[in-house]
Coordinates of C-alpha atoms in Angstrom, one line a residue:
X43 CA 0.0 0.0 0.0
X44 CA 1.4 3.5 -0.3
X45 CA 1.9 6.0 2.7
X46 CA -1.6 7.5 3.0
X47 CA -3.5 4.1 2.7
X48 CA -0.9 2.8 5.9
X49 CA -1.8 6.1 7.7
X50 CA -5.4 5.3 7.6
X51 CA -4.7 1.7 8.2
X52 CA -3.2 2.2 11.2
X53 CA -6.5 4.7 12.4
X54 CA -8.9 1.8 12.1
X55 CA -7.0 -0.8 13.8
X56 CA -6.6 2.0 16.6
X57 CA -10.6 1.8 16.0
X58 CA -10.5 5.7 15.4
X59 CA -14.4 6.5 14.3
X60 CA -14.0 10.4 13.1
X61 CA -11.4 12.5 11.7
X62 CA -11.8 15.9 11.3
X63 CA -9.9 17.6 8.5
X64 CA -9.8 20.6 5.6
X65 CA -8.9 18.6 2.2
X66 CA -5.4 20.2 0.9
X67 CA -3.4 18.7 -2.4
X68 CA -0.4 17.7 0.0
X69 CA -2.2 14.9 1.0
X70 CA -4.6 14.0 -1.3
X71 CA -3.3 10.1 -0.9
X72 CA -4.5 10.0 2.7
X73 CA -8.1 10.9 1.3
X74 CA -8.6 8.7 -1.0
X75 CA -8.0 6.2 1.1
X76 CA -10.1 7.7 3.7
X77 CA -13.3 7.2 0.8
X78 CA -12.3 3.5 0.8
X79 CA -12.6 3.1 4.7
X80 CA -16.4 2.7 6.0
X81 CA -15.5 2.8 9.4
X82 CA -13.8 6.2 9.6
X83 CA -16.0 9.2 9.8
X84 CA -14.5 11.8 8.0
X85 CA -15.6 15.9 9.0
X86 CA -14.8 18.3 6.9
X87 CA -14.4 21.5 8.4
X88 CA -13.9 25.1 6.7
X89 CA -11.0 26.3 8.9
X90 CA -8.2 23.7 10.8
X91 CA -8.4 26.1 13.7
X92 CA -11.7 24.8 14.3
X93 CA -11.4 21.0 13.1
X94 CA -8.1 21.2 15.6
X95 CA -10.8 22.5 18.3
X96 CA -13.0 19.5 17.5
X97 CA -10.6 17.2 18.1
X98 CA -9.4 18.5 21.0
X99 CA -13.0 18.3 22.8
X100 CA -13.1 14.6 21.1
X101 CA -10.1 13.9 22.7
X102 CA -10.8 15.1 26.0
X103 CA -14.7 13.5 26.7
X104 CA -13.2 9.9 25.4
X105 CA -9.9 9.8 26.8
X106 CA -7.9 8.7 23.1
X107 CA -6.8 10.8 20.8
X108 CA -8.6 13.0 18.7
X109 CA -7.2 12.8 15.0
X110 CA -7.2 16.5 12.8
X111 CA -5.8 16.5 9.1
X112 CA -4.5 19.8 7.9
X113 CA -4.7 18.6 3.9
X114 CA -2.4 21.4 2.4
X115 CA 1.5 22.3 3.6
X116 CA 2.3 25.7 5.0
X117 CA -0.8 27.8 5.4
X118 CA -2.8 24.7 6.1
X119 CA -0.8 23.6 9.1
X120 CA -0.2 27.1 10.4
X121 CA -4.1 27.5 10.9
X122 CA -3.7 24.9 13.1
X123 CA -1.5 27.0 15.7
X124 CA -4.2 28.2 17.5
X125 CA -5.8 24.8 18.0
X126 CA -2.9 23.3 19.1
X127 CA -2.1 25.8 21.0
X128 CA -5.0 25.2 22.7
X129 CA -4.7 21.8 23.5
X130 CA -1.7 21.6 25.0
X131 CA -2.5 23.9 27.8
X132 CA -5.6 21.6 28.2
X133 CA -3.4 18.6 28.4
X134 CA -5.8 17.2 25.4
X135 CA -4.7 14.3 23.7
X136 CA -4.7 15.5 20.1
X137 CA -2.9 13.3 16.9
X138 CA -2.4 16.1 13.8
X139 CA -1.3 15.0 10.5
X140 CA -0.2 17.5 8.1
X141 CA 2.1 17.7 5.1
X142 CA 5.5 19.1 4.1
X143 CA 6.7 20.2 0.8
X144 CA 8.1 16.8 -1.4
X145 CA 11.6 15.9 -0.1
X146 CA 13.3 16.9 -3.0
X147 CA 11.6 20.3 -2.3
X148 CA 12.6 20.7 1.1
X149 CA 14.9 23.5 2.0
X150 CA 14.6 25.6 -1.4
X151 CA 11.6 28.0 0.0
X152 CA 9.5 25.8 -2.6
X153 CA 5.9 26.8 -2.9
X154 CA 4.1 26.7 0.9
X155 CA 6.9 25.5 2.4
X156 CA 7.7 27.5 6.1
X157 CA 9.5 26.1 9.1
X158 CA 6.6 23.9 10.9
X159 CA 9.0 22.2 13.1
X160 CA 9.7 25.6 14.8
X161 CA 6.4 26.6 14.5
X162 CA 4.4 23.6 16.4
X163 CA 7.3 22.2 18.9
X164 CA 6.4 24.7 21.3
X165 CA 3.0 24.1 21.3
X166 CA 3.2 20.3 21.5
X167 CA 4.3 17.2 23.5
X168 CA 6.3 16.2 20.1
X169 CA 6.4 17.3 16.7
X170 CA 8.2 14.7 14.4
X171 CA 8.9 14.6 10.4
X172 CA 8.7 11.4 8.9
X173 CA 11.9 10.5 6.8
X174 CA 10.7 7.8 5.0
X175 CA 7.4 6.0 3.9
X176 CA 8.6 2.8 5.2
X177 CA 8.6 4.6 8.9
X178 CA 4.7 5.8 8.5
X179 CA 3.4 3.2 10.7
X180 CA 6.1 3.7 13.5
X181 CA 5.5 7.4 13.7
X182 CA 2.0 6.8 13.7
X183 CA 2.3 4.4 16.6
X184 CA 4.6 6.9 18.4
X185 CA 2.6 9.8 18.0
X186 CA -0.2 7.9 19.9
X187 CA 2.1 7.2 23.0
X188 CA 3.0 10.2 23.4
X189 CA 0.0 11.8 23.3
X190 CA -1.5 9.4 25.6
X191 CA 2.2 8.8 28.0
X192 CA 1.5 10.8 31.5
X193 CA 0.1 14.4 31.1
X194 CA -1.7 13.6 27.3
X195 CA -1.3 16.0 24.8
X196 CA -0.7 16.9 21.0
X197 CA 1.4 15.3 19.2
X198 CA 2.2 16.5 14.9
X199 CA 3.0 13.9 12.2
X200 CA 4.8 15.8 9.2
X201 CA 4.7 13.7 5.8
X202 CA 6.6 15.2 2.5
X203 CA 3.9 14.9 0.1
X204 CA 5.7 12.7 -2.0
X205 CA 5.9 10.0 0.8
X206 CA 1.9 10.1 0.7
X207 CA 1.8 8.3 -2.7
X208 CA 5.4 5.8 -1.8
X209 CA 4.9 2.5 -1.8
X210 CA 5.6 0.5 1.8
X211 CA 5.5 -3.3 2.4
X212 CA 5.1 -4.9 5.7
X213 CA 2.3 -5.4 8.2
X214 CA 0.4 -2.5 9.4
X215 CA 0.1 -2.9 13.4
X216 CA -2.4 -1.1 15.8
X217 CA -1.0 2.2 16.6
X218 CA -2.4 1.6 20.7
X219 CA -1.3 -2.4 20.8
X220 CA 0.6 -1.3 23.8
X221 CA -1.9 0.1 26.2
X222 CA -0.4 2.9 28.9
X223 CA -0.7 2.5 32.3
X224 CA -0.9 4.9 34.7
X225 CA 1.6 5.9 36.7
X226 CA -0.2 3.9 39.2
X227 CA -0.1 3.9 43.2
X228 CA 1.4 5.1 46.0
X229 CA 4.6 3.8 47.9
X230 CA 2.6 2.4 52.0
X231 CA 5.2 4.9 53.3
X232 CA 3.4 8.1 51.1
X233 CA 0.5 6.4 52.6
X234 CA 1.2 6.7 55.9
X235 CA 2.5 10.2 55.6
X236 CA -0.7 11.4 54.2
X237 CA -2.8 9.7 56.9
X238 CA -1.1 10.5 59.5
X239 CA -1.8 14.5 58.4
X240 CA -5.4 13.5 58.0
X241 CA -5.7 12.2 61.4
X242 CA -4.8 15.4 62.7
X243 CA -6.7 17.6 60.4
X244 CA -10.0 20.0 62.3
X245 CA -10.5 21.3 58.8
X246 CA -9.6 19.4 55.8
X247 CA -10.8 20.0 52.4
X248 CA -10.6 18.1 49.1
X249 CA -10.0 19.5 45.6
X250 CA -11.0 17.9 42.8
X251 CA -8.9 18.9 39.6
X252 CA -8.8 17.3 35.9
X253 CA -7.0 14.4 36.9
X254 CA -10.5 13.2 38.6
X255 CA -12.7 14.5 35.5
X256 CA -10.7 13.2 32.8
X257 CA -10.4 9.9 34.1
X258 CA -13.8 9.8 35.2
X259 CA -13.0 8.3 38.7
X260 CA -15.3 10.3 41.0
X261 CA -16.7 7.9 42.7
X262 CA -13.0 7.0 44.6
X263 CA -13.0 11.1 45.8
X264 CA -16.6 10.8 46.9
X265 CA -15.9 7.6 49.0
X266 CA -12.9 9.3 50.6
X267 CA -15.1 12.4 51.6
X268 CA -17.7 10.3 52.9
X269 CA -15.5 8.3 54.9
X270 CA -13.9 12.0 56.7
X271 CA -16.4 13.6 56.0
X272 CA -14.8 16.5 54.5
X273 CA -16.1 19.2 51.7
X274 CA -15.1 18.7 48.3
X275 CA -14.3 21.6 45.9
X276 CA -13.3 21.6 42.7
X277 CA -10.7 23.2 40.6
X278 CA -11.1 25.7 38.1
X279 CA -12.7 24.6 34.9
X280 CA -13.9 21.4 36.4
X281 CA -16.9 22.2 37.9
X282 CA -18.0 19.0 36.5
X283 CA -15.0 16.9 38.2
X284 CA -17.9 15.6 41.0
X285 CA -21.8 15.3 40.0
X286 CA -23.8 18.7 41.3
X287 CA -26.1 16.8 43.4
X288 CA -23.6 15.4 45.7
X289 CA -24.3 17.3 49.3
X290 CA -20.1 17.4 50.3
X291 CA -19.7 18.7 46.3
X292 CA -19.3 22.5 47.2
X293 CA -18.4 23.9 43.6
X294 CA -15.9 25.7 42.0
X295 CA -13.2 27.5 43.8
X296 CA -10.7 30.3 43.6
X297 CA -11.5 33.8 42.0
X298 CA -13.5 32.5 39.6
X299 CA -15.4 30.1 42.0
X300 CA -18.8 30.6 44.7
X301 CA -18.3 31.9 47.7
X302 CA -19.1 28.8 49.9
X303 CA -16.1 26.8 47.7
X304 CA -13.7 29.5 47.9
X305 CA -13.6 30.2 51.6
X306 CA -13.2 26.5 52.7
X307 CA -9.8 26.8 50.8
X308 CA -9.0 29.7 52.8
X309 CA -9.8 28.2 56.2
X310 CA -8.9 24.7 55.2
X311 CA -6.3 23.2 57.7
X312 CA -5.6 20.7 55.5
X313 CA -6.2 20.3 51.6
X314 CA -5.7 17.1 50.0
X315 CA -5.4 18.0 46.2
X316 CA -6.2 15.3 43.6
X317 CA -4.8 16.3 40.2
X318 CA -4.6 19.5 40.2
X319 CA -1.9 21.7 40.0
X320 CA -2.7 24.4 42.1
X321 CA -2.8 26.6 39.3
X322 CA -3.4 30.3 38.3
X323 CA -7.0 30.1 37.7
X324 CA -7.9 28.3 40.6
X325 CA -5.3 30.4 42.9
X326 CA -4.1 33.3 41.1
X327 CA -0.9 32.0 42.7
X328 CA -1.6 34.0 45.7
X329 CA -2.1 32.7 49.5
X330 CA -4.9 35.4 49.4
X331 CA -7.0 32.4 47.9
X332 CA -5.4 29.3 50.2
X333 CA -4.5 29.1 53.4
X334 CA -1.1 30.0 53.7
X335 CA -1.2 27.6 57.4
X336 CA -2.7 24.5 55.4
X337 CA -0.6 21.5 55.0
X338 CA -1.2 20.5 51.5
X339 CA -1.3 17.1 50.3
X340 CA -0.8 16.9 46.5
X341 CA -1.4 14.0 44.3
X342 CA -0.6 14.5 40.6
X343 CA 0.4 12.7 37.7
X344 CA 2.7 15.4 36.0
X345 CA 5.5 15.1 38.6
X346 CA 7.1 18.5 37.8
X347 CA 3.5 20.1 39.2
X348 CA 4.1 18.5 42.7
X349 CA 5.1 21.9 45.2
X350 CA 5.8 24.4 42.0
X351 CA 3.2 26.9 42.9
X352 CA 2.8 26.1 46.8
X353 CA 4.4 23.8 48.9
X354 CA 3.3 20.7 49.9
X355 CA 3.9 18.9 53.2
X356 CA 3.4 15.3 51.1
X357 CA 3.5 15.0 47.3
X358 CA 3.0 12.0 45.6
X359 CA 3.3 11.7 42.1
X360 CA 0.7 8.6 40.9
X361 CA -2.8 8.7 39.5
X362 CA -5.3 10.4 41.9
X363 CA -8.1 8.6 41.5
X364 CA -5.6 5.5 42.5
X365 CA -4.2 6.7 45.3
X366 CA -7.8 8.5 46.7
X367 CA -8.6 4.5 46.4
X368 CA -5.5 3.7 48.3
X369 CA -6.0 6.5 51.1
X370 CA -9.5 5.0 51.6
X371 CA -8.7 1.7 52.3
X372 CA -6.5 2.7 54.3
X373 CA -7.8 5.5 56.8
X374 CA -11.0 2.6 57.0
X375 CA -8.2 0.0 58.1
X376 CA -6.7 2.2 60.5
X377 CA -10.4 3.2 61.7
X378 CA -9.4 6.7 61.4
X379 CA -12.3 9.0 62.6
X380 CA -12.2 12.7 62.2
X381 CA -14.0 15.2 65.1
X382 CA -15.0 17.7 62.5
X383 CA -19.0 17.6 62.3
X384 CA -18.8 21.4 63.3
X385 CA -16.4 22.1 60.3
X386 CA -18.8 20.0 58.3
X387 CA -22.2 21.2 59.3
X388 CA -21.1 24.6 59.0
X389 CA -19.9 24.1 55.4
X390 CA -23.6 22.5 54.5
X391 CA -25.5 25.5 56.0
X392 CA -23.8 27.5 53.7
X393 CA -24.0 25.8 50.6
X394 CA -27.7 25.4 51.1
X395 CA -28.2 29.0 51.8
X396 CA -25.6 30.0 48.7
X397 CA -27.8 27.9 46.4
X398 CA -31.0 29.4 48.0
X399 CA -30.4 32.8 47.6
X400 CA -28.9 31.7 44.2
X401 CA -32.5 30.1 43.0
X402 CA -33.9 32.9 44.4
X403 CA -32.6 35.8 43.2
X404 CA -34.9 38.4 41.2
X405 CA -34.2 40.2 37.9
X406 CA -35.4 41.9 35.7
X407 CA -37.1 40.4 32.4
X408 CA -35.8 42.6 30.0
X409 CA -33.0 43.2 29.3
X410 CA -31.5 39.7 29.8
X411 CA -29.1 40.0 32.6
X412 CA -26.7 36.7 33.0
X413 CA -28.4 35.7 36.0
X414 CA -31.3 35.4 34.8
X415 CA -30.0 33.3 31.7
X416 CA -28.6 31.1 34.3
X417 CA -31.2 30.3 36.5
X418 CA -33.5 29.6 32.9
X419 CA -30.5 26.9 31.6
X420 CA -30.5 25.2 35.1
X421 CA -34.2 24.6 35.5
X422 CA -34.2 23.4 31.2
X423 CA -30.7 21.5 31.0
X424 CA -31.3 17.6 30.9
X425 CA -29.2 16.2 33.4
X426 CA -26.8 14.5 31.0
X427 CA -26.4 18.0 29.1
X428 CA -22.4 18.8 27.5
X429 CA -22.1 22.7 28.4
X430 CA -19.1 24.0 26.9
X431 CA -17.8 27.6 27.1
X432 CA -15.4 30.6 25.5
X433 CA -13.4 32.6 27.3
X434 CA -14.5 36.4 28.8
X435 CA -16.4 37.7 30.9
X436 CA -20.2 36.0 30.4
X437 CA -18.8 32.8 29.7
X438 CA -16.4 32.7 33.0
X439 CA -19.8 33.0 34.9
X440 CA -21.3 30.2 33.8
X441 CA -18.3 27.8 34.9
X442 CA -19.8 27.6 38.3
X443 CA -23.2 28.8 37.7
X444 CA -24.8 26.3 35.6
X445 CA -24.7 22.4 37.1
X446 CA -22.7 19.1 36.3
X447 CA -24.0 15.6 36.7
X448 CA -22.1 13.7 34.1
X449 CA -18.4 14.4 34.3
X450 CA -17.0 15.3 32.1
X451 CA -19.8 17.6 31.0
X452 CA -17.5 20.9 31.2
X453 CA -15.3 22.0 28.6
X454 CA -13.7 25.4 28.7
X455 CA -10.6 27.1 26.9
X456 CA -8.6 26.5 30.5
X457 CA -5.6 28.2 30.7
X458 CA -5.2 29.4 27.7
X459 CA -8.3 31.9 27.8
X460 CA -9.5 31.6 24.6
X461 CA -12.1 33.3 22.4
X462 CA -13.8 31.5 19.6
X463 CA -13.6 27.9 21.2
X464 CA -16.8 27.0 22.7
X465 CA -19.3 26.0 19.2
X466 CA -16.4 24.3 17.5
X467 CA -15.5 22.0 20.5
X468 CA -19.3 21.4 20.9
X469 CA -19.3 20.0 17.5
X470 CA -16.6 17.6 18.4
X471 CA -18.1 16.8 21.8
X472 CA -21.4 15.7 20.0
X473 CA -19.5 13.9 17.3
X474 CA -18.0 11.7 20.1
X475 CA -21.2 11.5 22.3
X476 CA -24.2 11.5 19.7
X477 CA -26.9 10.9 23.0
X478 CA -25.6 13.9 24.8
X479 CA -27.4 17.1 24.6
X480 CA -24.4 19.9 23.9
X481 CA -25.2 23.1 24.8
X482 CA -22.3 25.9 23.4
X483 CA -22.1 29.3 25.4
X484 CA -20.6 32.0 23.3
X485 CA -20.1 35.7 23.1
X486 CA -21.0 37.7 20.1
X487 CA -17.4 38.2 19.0
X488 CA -16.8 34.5 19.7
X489 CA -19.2 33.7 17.5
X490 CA -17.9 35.5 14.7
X491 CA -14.6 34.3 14.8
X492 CA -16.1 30.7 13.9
X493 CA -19.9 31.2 12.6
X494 CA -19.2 29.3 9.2
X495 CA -18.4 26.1 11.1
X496 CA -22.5 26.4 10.7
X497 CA -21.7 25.3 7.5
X498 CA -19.8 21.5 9.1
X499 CA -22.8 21.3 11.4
X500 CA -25.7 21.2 8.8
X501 CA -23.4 19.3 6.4
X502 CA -22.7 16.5 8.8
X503 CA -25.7 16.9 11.0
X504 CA -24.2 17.6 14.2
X505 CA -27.0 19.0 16.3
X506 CA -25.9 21.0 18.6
X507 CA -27.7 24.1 20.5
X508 CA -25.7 27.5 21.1
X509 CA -26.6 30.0 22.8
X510 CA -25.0 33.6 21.7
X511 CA -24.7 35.7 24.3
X512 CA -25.1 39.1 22.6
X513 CA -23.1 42.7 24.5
X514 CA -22.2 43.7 21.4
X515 CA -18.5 44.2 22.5
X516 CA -15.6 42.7 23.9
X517 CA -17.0 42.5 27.4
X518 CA -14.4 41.9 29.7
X519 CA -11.4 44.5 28.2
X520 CA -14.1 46.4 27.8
X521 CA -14.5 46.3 31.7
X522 CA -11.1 47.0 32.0
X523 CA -11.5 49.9 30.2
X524 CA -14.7 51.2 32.0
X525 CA -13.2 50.9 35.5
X526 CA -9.1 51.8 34.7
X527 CA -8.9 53.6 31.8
X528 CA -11.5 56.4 32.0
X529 CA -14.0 55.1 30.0
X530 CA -11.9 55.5 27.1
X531 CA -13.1 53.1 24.8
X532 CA -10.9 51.8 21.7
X533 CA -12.3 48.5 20.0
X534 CA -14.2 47.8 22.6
X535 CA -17.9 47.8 20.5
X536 CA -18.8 45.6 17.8
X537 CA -21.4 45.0 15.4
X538 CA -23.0 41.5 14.5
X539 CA -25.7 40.5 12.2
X540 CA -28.3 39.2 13.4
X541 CA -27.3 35.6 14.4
X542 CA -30.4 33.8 14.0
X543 CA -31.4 35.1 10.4
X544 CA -27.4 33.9 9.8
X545 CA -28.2 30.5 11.0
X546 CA -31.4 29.7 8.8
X547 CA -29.2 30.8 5.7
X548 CA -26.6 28.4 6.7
X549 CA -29.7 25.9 7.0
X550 CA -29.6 25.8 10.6
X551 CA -32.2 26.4 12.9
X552 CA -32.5 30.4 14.6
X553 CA -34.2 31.8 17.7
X554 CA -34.0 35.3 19.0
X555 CA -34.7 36.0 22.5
X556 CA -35.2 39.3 24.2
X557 CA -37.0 38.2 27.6
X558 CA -35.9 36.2 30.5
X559 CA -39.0 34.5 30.1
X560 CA -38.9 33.7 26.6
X561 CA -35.4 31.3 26.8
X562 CA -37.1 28.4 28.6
X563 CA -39.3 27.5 25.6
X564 CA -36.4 28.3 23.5
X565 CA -34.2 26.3 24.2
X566 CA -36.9 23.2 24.5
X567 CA -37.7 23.5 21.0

């Protein structure tokens, strides 16, 4: 077979079901063999930014690699940065294929050709040019270790577009016939350390980071609460690491979190952190949002993380759901009971009063405050929704304002804050969960950045519902210019079309809603 028949070979024993991609001449090989193959889905989208995006959120709600193609050399690939980009902060497992100029091209500044080696290595786990045809099958299989080895991430395969069409004998092997394990468990001596601090803890709290929602072990971190009794919170962006409904699941924390979440950090005594880094989002690196007095326990998989913001008293680097299972079993063996019903009871008054006052609030019906918006998607939301969000201002609210049952249900642009995410990784979240109900939040200039991914949507029938969030501005620098900079604003307003007349002529469906009470039946039909 030649290189891009081996290439897709090696997808379908890896039993990959979609690619997304944007068809390019570099690798027109790779596509045709892609018509041949019934059991690869192939989406084409209208920018790799976006398909990049899909895979990403593919990659992230079924824990194996989401595959992007980039068809065409040079400006194909570099439309992929952002995406990428993107990933990598997320720690999303992400396998990009692109092309390169033909070998006997390379080096010459032929036609599209640009450094992509410098371009994606700093934005991925590994980016590696194949030398030969013959090798296809062995990059291929590398690329999905890597991206799956430890913290996953992206991972770029470059192929000369002559090596595409090469001929290659030899047996095409799964890609993933050597499953990863995790790093696994705890030494009995990081055991012992940890229970020992739990035993004396008056105040302990538990965070809940990705490590738990990616791996979809909650139900170790919930028997470990129960069994101390302590409050759980839950890192930024994960809202969704521990189902809503859970009474010791206090919610987001940190600047961006509820109150009720936020202060238990900041009187904990002791905070046993299950992967999470501690990070700037959760923390803003500052004691202001952690108590500086807490011993902290940290159990994370990414062994660099371990202490790097804060410092720990114990840090074990293993799997977190693992060791939570580990630290259970063992505090029950020991028969370690914790005098902290006051700390407890005290925490569970105030979350019931927080969500209270919460379900309670009054607004106004018009105009549409967030609030409002809010309290409308949490009384409408099926239970098994997939919410995912942008970056800025409205979008940051709804991280710990709208409710999780299904982890992972969440999916936000993390760390790398950013804008024009949300409706493209809710495309590739419904690609990989079809019975989910994905609901995208955007901003109006989110929106814009990626409206003619409308176009993939009807095309492939993805059915997914977004909700645009219309300021008509940049909302949050535009805040920043309200309250610091006089009110002197400089590309702060925008202008849109109106989104829902743009929708029908893409073939989609369009609703316009001006009153609170107007987005319930909305969003049912």
């Amino acid at each position: 077979m030649n290189g891009g028949e081996a290439i897709v070979e090696g997808l379908a024993l890896a039993n990959v079901t979609h690619v997304f991609g944007l068809l390019g001449s570099t690798t027109l090989e790779l596509y045709d063999a892609l018509y041949e193959h019934q059991s690869i889905n192939y989406v084409g989208v209208r920018d790799e930014r976006a398909g990049t995006h899909m895979a990403d959120a593919l990659g992230r709600i079924s824990g194996q690699p989401g595959i992007v193609l980039a068809g065409q050399a040079g400006p194909g690939s570099a439309n992929m940065v952002t995406g990428l980009a993107q990933a990598m902060l997320a720690y999303s497992p992400v396998v990009a294929i692109t092309g390169l100029a033909a070998t006997n091209h390379l080096g010459r500044d032929t036609f599209q050709e640009i450094n992509q080696q410098a371009l994606f290595s700093p934005i991925t786990k590994r980016t590696m040019s194949v030398p030969s045809a013959e090798r296809i099958p062995e990059f291929l299989k590398e690329a999905f270790r890597i991206a799956m080895a430890g913290r996953k991430g992206p991972v770029v395969i470059q192929i000369p577009r002559d090596l595409f069409a090469s001929e290659i004998t030899g047996e095409i092997k799964n890609p993933v016939d050597c499953p990863i394990e995790s790093l696994g468990t705890a030494s009995s001596e990081g055991i012992a350390s940890v229970c020992s601090l739990i035993r004396k803890a008056k105040a302990p709290v538990i965070i809940a980071g990705g490590g738990i929602k990616y791996a979809g072990n909650y139900k170790e971190v919930i028997k470990l609460a129960e069994l101390i009794n302590s409050p759980i919170v839950t890192a930024a962006g994960h809202g969704d690491a521990i189902p809503f409904n859970h009474q010791l699941n206090a919610g987001q924390m940190g600047p961006r979190g509820n109150p009720v979440a936020s202060q238990l950090v900041k009187e904990a005594d002791v905070i046993i952190a299950l992967g999470t880094r501690l990070g700037f989002n959760s923390t803003f690196f500052s004691y202001d949002n952690l108590n500086k007095k807490a011993k902290i326990i940290q159990i994370e998989l990414e062994k660099s993380m371990i202490g790097r913001y804060f410092p720990v008293a114990v840090g074990i680097n293993g799997d977190a759901a693992t060791v939570a299972e580990q630290l259970y079993k063992e505090i029950k063996k020991q028969n370690i009971i914790l005098d902290i019903k006051k700390w407890t009871n005290n925490y569970l008054d105030q979350r019931n009063n927080f969500l209270l006052k919460r379900d309670n609030i009054k607004f106004k019906n018009f105009p549409i405050q967030p609030n409002g918006l809010f309290k409308e998607l949490r009384q409408v939301l099926p239970k098994n929704s997939a919410i995912t969000l942008d970056a800025g201002t409205l979008c940051l609210q709804a991280t710990d304002a709208l409710e999780y049952y299904d982890p992972p249900s969440l999916f936000t642009p993390l760390d790398f804050g950013l804008v024009g995410f949300s409706f493209a990784c809710g495309l590739g979240v419904k690609v990989a969960k079809p019975n989910k109900k994905v609901i995208s939040l955007m901003g109006d200039g989110g929106f814009g950045m990626t409206i003619s991914e409308l176009s993939t949507a009807v095309e492939y029938k993805i059915n997914t519902i977004t909700i645009v969030m219309n300021n008509k501005s940049w909302g949050a620098e535009k805040a920043y210019q309200k309250d610091f900079y006089g009110k002197r604003y400089l590309g702060a307003d925008i202008s849109s079309p109106p989104f829902d007349k743009v929708a029908e002529l893409y073939g989609a469906k369009g609703f316009k809603v001006k009153k609170v009470s107007e987005i319930n039946q909305a969003v049912r039909e």
